[in-house]
PDB file of C-alpha atoms in Angstrom:
ATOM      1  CA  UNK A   1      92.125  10.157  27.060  1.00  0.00           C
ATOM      2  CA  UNK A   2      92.074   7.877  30.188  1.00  0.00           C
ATOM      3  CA  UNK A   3      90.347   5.255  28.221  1.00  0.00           C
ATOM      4  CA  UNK A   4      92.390   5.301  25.477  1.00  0.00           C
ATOM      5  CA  UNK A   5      95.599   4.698  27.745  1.00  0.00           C
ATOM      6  CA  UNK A   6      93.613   1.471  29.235  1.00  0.00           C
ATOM      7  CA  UNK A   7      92.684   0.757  26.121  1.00  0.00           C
ATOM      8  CA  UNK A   8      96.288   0.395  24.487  1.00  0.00           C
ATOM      9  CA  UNK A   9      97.863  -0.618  27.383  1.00  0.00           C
ATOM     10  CA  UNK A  10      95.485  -3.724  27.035  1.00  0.00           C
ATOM     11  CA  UNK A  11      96.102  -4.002  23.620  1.00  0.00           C
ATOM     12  CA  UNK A  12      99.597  -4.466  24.150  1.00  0.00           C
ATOM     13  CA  UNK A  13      99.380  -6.750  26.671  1.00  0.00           C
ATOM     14  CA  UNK A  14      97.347  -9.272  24.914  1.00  0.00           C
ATOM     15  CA  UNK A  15      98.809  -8.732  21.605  1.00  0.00           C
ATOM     16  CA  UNK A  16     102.193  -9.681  23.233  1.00  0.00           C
ATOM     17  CA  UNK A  17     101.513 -12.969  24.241  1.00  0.00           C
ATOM     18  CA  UNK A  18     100.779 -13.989  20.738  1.00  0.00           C
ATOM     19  CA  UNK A  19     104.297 -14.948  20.224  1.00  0.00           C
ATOM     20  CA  UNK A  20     104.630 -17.230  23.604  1.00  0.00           C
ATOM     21  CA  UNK A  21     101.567 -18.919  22.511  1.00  0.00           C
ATOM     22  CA  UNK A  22     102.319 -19.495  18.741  1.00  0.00           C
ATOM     23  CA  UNK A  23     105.772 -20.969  20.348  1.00  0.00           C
ATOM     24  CA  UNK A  24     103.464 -23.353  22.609  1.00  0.00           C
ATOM     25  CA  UNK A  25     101.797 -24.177  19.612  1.00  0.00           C
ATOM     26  CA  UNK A  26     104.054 -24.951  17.394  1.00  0.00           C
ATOM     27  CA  UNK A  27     105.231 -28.120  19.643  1.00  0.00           C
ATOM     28  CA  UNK A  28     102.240 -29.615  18.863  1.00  0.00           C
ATOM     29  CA  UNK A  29     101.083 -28.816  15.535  1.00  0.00           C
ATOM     30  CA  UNK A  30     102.922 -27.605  11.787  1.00  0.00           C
ATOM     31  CA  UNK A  31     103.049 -23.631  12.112  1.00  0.00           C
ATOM     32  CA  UNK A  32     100.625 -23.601   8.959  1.00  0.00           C
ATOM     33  CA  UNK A  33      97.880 -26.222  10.197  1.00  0.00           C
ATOM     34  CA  UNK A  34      97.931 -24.033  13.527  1.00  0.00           C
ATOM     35  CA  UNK A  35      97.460 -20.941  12.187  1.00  0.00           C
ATOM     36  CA  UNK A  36      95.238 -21.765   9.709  1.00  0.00           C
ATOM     37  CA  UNK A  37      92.614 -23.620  12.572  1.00  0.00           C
ATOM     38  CA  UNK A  38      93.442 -20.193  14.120  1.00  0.00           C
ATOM     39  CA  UNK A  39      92.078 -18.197  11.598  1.00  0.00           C
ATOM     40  CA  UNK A  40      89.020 -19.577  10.741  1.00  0.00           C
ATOM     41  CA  UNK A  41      87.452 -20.990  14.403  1.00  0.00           C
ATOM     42  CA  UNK A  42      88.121 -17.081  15.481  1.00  0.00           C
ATOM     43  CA  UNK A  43      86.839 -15.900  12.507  1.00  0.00           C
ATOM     44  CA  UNK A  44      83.825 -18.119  12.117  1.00  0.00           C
ATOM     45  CA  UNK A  45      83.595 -17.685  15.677  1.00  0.00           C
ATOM     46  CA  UNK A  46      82.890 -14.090  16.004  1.00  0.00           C
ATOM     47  CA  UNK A  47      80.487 -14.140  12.897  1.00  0.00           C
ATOM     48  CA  UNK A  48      77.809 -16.341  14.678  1.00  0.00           C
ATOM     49  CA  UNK A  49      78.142 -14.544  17.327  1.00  0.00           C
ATOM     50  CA  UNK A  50      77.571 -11.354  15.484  1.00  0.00           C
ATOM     51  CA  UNK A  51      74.733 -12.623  13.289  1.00  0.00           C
ATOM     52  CA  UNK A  52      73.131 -15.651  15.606  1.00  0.00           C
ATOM     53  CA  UNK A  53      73.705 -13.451  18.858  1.00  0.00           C
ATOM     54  CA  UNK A  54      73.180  -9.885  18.233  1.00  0.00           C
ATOM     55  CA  UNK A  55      71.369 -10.634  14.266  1.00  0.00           C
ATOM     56  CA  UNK A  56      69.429  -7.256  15.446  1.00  0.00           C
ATOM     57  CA  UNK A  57      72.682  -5.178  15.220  1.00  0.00           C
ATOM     58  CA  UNK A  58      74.526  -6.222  12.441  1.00  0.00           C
ATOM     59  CA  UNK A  59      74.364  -7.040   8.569  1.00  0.00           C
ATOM     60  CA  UNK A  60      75.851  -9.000   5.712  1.00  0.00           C
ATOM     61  CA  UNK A  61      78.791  -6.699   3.655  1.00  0.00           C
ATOM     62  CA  UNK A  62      77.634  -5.418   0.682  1.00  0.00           C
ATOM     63  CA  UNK A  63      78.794  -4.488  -3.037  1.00  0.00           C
ATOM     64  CA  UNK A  64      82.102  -3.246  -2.647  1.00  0.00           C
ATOM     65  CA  UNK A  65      82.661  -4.230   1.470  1.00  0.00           C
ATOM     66  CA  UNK A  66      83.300  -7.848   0.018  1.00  0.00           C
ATOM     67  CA  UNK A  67      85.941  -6.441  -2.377  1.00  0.00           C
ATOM     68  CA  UNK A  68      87.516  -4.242   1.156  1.00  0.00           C
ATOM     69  CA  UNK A  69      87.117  -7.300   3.209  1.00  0.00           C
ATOM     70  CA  UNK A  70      89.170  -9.263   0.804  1.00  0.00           C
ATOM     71  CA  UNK A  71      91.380  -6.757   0.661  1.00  0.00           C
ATOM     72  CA  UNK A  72      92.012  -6.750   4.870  1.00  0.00           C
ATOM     73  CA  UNK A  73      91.543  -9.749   5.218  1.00  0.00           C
ATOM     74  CA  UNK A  74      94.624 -10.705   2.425  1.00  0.00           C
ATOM     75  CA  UNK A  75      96.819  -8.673   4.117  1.00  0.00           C
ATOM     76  CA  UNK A  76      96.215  -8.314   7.714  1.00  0.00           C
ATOM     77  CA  UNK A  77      95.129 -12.463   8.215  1.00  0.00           C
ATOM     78  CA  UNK A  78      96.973 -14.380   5.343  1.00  0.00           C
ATOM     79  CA  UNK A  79     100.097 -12.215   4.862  1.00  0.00           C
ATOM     80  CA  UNK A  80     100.564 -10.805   8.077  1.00  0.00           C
ATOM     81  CA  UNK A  81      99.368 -13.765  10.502  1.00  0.00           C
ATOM     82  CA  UNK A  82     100.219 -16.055   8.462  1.00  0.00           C
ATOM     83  CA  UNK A  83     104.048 -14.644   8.230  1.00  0.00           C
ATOM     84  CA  UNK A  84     104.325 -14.365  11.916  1.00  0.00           C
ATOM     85  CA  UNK A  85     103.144 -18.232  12.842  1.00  0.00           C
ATOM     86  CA  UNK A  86     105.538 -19.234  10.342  1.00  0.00           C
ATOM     87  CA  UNK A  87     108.125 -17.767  10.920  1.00  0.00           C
ATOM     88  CA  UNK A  88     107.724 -18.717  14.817  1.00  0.00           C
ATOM     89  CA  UNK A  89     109.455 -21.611  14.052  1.00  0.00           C
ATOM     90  CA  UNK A  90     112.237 -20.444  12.606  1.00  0.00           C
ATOM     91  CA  UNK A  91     112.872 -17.400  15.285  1.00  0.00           C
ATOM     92  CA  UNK A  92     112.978 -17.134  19.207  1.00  0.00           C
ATOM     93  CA  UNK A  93     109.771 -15.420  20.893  1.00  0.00           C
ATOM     94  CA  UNK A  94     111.315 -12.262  21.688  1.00  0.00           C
ATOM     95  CA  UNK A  95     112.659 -11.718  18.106  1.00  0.00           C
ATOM     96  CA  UNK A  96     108.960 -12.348  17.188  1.00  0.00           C
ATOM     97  CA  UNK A  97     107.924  -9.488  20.019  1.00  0.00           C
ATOM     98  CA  UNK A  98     110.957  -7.391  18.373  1.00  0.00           C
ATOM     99  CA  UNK A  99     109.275  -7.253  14.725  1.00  0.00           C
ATOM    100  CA  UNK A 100     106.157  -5.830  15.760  1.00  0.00           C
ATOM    101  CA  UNK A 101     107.530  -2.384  17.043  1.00  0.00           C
ATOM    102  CA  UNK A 102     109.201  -2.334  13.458  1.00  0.00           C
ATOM    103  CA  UNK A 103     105.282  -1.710  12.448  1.00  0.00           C
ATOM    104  CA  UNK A 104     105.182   1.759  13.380  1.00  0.00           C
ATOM    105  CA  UNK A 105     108.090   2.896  11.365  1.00  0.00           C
ATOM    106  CA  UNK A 106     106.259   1.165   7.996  1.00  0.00           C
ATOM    107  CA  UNK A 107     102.925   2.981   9.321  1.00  0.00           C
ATOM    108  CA  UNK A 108     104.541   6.434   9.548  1.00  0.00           C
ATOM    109  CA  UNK A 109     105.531   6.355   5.717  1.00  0.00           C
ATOM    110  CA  UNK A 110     102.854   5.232   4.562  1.00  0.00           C
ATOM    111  CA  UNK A 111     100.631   7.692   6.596  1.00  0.00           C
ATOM    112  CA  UNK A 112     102.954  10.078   5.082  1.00  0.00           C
ATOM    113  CA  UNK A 113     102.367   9.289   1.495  1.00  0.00           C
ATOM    114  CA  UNK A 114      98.862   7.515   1.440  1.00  0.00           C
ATOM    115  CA  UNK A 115      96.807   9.605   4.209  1.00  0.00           C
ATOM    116  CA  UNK A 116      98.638  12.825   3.120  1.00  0.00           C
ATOM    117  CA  UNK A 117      99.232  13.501   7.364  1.00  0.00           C
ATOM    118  CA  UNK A 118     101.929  15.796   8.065  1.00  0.00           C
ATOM    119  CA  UNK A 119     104.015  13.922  11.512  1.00  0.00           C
ATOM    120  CA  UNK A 120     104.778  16.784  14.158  1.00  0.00           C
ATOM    121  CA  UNK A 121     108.086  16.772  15.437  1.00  0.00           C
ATOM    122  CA  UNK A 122     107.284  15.525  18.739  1.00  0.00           C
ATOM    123  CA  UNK A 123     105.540  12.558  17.151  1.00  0.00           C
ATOM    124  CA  UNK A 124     108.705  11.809  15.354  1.00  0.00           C
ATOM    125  CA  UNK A 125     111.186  11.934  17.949  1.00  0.00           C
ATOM    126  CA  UNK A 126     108.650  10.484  20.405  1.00  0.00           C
ATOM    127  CA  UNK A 127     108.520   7.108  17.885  1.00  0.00           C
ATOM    128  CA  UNK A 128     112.586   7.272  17.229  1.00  0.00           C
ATOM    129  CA  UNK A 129     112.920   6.657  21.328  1.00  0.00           C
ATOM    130  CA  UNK A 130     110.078   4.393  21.495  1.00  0.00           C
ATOM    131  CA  UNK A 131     112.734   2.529  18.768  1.00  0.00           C
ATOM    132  CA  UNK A 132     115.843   2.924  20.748  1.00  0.00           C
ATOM    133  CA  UNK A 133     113.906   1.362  24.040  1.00  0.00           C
ATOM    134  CA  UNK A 134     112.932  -1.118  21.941  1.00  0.00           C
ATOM    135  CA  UNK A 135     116.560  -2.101  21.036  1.00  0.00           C
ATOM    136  CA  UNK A 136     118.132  -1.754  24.640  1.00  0.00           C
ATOM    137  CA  UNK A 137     116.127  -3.726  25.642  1.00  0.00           C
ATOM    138  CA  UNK A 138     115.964  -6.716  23.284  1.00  0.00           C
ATOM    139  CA  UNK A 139     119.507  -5.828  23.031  1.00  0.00           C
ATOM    140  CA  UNK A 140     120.808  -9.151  25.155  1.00  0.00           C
ATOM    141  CA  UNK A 141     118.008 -11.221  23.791  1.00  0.00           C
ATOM    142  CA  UNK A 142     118.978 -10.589  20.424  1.00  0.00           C
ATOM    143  CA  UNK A 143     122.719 -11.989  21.509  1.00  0.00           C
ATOM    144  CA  UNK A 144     121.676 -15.240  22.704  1.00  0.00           C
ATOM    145  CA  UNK A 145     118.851 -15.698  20.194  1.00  0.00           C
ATOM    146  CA  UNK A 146     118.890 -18.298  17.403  1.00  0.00           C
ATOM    147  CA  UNK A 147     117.177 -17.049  14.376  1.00  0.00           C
ATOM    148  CA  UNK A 148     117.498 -17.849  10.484  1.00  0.00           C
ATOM    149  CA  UNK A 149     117.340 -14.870   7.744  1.00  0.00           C
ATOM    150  CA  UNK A 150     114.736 -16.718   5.975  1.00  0.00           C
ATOM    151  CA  UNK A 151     112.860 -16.158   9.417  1.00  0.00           C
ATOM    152  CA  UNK A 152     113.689 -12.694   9.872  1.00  0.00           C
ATOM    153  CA  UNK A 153     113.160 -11.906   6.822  1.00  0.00           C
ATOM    154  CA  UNK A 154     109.498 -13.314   6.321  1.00  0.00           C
ATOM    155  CA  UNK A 155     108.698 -11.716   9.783  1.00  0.00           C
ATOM    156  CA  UNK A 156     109.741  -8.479   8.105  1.00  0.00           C
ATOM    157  CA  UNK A 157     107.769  -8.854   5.234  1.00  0.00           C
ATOM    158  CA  UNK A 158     104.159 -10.117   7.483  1.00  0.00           C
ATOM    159  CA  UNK A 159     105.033  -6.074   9.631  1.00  0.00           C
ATOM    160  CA  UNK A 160     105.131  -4.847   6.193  1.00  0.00           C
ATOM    161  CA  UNK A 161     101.658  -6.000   5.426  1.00  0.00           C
ATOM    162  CA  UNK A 162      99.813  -5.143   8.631  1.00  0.00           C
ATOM    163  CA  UNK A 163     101.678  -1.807   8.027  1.00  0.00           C
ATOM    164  CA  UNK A 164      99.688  -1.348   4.954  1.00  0.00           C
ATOM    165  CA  UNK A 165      96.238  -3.210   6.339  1.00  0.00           C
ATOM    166  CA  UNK A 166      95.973  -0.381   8.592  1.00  0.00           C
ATOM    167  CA  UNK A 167      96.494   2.364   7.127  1.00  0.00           C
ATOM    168  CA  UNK A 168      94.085   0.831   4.616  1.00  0.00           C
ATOM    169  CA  UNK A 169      91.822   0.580   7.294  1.00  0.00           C
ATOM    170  CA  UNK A 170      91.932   3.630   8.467  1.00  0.00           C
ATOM    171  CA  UNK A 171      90.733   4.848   4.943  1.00  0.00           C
ATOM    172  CA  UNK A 172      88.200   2.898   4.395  1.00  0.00           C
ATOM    173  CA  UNK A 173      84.997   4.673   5.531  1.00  0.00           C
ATOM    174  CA  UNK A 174      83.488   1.221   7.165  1.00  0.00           C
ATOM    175  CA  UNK A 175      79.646   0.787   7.365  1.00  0.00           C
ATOM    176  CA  UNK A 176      80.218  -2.165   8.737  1.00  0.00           C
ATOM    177  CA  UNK A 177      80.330  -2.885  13.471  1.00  0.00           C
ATOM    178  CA  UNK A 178      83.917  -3.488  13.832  1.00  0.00           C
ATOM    179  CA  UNK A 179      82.760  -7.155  15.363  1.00  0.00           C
ATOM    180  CA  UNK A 180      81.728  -7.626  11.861  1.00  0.00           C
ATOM    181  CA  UNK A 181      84.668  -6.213  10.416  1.00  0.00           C
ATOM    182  CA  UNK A 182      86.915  -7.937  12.407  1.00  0.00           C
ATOM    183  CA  UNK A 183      85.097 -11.382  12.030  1.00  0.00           C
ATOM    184  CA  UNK A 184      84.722 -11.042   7.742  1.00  0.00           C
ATOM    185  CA  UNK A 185      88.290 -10.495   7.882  1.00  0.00           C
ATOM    186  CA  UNK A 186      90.126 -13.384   9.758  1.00  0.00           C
ATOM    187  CA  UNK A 187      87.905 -15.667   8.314  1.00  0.00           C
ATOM    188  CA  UNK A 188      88.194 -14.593   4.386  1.00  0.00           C
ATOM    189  CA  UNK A 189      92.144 -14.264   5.327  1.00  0.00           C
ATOM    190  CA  UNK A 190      91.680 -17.996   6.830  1.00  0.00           C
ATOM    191  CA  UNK A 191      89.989 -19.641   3.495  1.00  0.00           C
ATOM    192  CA  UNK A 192      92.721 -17.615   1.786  1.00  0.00           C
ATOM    193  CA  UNK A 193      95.350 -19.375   3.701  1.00  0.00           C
ATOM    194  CA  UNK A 194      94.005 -23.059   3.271  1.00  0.00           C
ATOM    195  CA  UNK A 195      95.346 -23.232  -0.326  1.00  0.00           C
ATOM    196  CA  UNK A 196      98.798 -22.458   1.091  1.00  0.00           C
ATOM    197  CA  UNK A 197      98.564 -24.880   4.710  1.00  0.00           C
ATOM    198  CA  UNK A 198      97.333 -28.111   2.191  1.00  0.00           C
ATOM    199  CA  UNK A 199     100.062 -27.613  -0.200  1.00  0.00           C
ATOM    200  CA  UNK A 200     103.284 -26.959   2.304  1.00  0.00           C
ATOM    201  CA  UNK A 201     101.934 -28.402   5.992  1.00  0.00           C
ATOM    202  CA  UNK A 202     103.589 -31.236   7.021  1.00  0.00           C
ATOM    203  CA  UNK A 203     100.146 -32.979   8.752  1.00  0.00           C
ATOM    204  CA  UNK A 204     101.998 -35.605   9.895  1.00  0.00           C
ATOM    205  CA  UNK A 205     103.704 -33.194  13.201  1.00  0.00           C
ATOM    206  CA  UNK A 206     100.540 -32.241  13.994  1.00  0.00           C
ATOM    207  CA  UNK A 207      98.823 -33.691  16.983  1.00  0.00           C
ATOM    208  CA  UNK A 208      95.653 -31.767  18.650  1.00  0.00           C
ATOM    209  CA  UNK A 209      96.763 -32.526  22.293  1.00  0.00           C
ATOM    210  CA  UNK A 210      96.048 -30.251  24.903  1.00  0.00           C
ATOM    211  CA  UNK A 211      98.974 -28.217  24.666  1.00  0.00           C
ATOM    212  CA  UNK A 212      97.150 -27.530  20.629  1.00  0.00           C
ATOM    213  CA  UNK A 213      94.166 -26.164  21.758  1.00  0.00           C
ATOM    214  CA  UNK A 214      95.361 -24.136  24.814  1.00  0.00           C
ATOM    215  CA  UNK A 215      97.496 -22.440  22.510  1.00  0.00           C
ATOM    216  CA  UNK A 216      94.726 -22.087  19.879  1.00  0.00           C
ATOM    217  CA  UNK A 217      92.179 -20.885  22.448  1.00  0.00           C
ATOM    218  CA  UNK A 218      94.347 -18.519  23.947  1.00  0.00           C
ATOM    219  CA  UNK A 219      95.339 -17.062  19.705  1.00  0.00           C
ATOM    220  CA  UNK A 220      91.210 -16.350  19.377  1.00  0.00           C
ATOM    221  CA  UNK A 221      90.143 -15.303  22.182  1.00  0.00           C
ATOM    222  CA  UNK A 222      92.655 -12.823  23.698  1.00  0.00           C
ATOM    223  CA  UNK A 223      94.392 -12.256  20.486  1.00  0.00           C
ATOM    224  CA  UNK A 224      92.373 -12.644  17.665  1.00  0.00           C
ATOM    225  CA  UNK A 225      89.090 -11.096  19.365  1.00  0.00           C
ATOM    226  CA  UNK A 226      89.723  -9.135  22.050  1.00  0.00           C
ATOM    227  CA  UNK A 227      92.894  -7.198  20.836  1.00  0.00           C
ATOM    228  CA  UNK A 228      92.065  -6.945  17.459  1.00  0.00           C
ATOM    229  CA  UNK A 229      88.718  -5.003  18.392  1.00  0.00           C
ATOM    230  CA  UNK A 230      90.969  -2.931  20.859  1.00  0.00           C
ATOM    231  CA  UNK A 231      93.239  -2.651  17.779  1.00  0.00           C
ATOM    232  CA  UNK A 232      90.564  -1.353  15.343  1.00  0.00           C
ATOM    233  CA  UNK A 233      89.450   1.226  17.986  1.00  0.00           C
ATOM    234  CA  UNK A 234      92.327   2.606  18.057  1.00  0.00           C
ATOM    235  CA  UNK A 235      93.094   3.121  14.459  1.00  0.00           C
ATOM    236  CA  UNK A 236      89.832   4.769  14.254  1.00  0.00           C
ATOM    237  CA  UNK A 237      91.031   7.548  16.271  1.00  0.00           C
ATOM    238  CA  UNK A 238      94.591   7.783  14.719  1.00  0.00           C
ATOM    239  CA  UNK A 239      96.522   5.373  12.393  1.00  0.00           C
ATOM    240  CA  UNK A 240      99.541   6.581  13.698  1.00  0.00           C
ATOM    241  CA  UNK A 241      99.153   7.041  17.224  1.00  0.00           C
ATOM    242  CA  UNK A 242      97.713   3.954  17.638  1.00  0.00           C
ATOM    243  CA  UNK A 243     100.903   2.119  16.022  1.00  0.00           C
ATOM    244  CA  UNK A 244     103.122   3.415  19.183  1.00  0.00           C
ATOM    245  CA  UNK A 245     101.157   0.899  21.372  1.00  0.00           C
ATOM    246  CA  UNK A 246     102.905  -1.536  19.507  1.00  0.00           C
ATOM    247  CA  UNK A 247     106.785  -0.094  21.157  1.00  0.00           C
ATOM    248  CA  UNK A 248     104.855  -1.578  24.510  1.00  0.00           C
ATOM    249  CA  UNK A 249     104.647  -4.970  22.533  1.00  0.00           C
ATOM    250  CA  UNK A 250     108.162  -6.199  23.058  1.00  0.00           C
ATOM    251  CA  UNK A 251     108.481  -4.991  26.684  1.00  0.00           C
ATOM    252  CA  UNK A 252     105.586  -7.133  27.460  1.00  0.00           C
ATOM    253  CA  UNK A 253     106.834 -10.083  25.771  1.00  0.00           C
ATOM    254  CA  UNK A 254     110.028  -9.960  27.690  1.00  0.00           C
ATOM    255  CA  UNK A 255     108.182 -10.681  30.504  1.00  0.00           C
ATOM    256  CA  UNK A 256     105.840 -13.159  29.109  1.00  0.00           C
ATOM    257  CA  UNK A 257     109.556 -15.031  27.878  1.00  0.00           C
ATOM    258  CA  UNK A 258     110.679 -14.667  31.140  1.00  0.00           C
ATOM    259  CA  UNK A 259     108.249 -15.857  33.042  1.00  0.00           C
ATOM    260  CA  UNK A 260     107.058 -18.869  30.645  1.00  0.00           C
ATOM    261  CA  UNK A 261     110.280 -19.302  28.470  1.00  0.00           C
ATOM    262  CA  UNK A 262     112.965 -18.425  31.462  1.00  0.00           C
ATOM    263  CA  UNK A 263     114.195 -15.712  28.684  1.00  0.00           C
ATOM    264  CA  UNK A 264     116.313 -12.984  30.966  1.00  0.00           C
ATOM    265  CA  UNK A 265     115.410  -9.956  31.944  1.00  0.00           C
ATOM    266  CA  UNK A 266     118.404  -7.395  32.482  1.00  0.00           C
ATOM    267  CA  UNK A 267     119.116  -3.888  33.132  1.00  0.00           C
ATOM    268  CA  UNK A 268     118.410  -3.449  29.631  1.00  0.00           C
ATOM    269  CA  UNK A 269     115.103  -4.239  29.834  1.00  0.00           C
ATOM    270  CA  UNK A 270     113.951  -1.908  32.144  1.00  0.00           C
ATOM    271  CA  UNK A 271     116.130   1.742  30.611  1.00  0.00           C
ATOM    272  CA  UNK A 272     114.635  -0.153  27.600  1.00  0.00           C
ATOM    273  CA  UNK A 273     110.888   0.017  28.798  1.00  0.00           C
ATOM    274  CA  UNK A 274     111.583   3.793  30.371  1.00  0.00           C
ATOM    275  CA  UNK A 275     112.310   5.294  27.143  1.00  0.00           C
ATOM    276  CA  UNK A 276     109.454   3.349  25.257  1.00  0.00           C
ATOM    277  CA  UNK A 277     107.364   5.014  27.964  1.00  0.00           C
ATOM    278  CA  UNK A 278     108.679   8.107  27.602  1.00  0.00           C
ATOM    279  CA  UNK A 279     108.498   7.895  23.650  1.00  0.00           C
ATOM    280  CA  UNK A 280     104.774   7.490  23.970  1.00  0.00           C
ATOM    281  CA  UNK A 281     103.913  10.452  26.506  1.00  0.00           C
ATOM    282  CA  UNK A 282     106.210  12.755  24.124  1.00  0.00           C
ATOM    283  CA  UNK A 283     104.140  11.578  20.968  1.00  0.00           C
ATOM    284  CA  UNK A 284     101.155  12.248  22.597  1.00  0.00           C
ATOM    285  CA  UNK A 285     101.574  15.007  24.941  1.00  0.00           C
ATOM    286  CA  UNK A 286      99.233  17.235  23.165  1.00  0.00           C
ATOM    287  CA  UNK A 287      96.664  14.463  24.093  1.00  0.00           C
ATOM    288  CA  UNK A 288      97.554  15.025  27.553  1.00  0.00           C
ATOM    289  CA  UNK A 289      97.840  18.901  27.364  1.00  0.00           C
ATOM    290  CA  UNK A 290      94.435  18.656  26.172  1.00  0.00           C
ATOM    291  CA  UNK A 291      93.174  16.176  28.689  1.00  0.00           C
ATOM    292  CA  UNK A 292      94.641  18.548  31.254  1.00  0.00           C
ATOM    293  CA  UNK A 293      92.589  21.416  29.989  1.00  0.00           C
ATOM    294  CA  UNK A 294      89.404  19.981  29.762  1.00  0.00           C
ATOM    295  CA  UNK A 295      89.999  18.616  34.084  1.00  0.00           C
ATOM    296  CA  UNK A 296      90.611  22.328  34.751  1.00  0.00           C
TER     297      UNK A 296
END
């Protein structure tokens, strides 16, 4: 249990500063031309690693695995990455934090429907808190914030498709190391994408200065690699209770905004962050019950 608090709470941390750095980004380089060097550098990245570096442990997908890599890759790299760097430019940071606790709401239903899980009540009202954190304490960023609906809106739609990646994941009964897994997928979702960045990107923004590949060093590494695998973990163990590490994914963007972006931090933020908190113990307390047991 222990673990899987570090775990998340590091997942949220790093998954966070996504929308800081896509901001940073963006100064440099069209939205689509930096995602989409993003996307495959990670993604190639992580496969020679995984087949140069540890060949020994890990294989080529097979058959079908192509077919579910496509799949994953379509939705959780082209759609749902892809969405989110776009629509960076259209929408403040913290409004980009905001969307991704709107994940877990998409992930219940579908869990509901797809993965035939009955929700306890604890989970439920645990996850409507979590929500009602979230919007405290965004509540005064979302007042000063300039945004478009076209932005929202597309943001909405990317949640929407990670929504539906993992629970697909979380189906799938992988044969495949989650390095693998992970690397197949942002790179398939990154030649997916280049159709799109060569038709719309406007090359002529883009310049790969320094503040370009700090931004897209930072999206791989921490983001794309480390959380994701963190990510995947935790799905493993539970679709939905791994979606309310993502309520912690706005309260740790404040603070990246604040401290990079000199976005406020209020009273808000903090009642905000105590009932996200509390949201989380309450949808897992029979976790901890259990946790407790096994100690005595």
């Amino acid at each position: 249990m222990i673990r899987q608090l570090v775990i998340g709470l590091l997942f949220a941390m790093l998954w966070a500063s996504a929308a800081v750095a896509t901001k940073f980004g963006i100064q440099a380089a069209d939205p689509l031309v930096l995602g989409n060097v993003r996307f495959l550098v990670a993604g190639g990245g992580m496969l020679l690693f995984a087949y140069l570096g540890q060949s020994a442990k890990h294989r080529l997908p097979q058959g079908k695995e192509w077919t579910q890599l496509l799949i994953f890759g379509g939705l959780n790299t082209t759609v749902y990455l892809g969405c989110f760097v776009m629509a960076m430019k259209y929408v403040s940071a913290g409004i980009g934090s905001l969307s991704v606790a709107t994940s877990p709401l998409f992930i219940m239903g579908i869990s509901a429907y797809w993965l035939k899980r009955s929700l306890k009540w604890y989970e439920i009202v645990g996850m409507l808190l979590g929500l009602l954190g979230v919007g405290i304490a965004t509540w005064p960023l979302l007042q000063n914030s300039h945004a478009t609906l076209g932005g929202i809106a597309i943001l909405l739609f990317g949640m929407l498709a990670v929504s539906v990646a993992t629970v697909y994941y979380a189906r799938v009964e992988w044969q495949l190391s989650k390095l693998v897994i992970n690397g197949w997928q942002v790179f398939l979702g990154g030649l997916l994408f280049i159709p799109i960045t060569a038709i719309f990107a406007n090359f002529s923004e883009t310049r790969l200065n320094t503040t370009f590949w700090l931004s897209v060093g930072w999206l791989i590494l921490p983001v794309s690699v480390v959380a994701l695998q963190l990510w995947f973990y935790l799905v493993s163990k539970d679709a939905v209770r791994a979606s309310l590490w993502l309520f912690l994914c706005p309260v740790f963007g404040f603070f990246y905004s604040w401290m990079l972006m000199d976005e406020p931090v209020t009273g808000f933020t903090f009642a905000g962050t105590f009932l996200v908190i509390g949201g989380l113990y309450l949808a897992q307390k029979e976790k901890f019950r259990q946790q407790t047991t096994l100690e005595k």
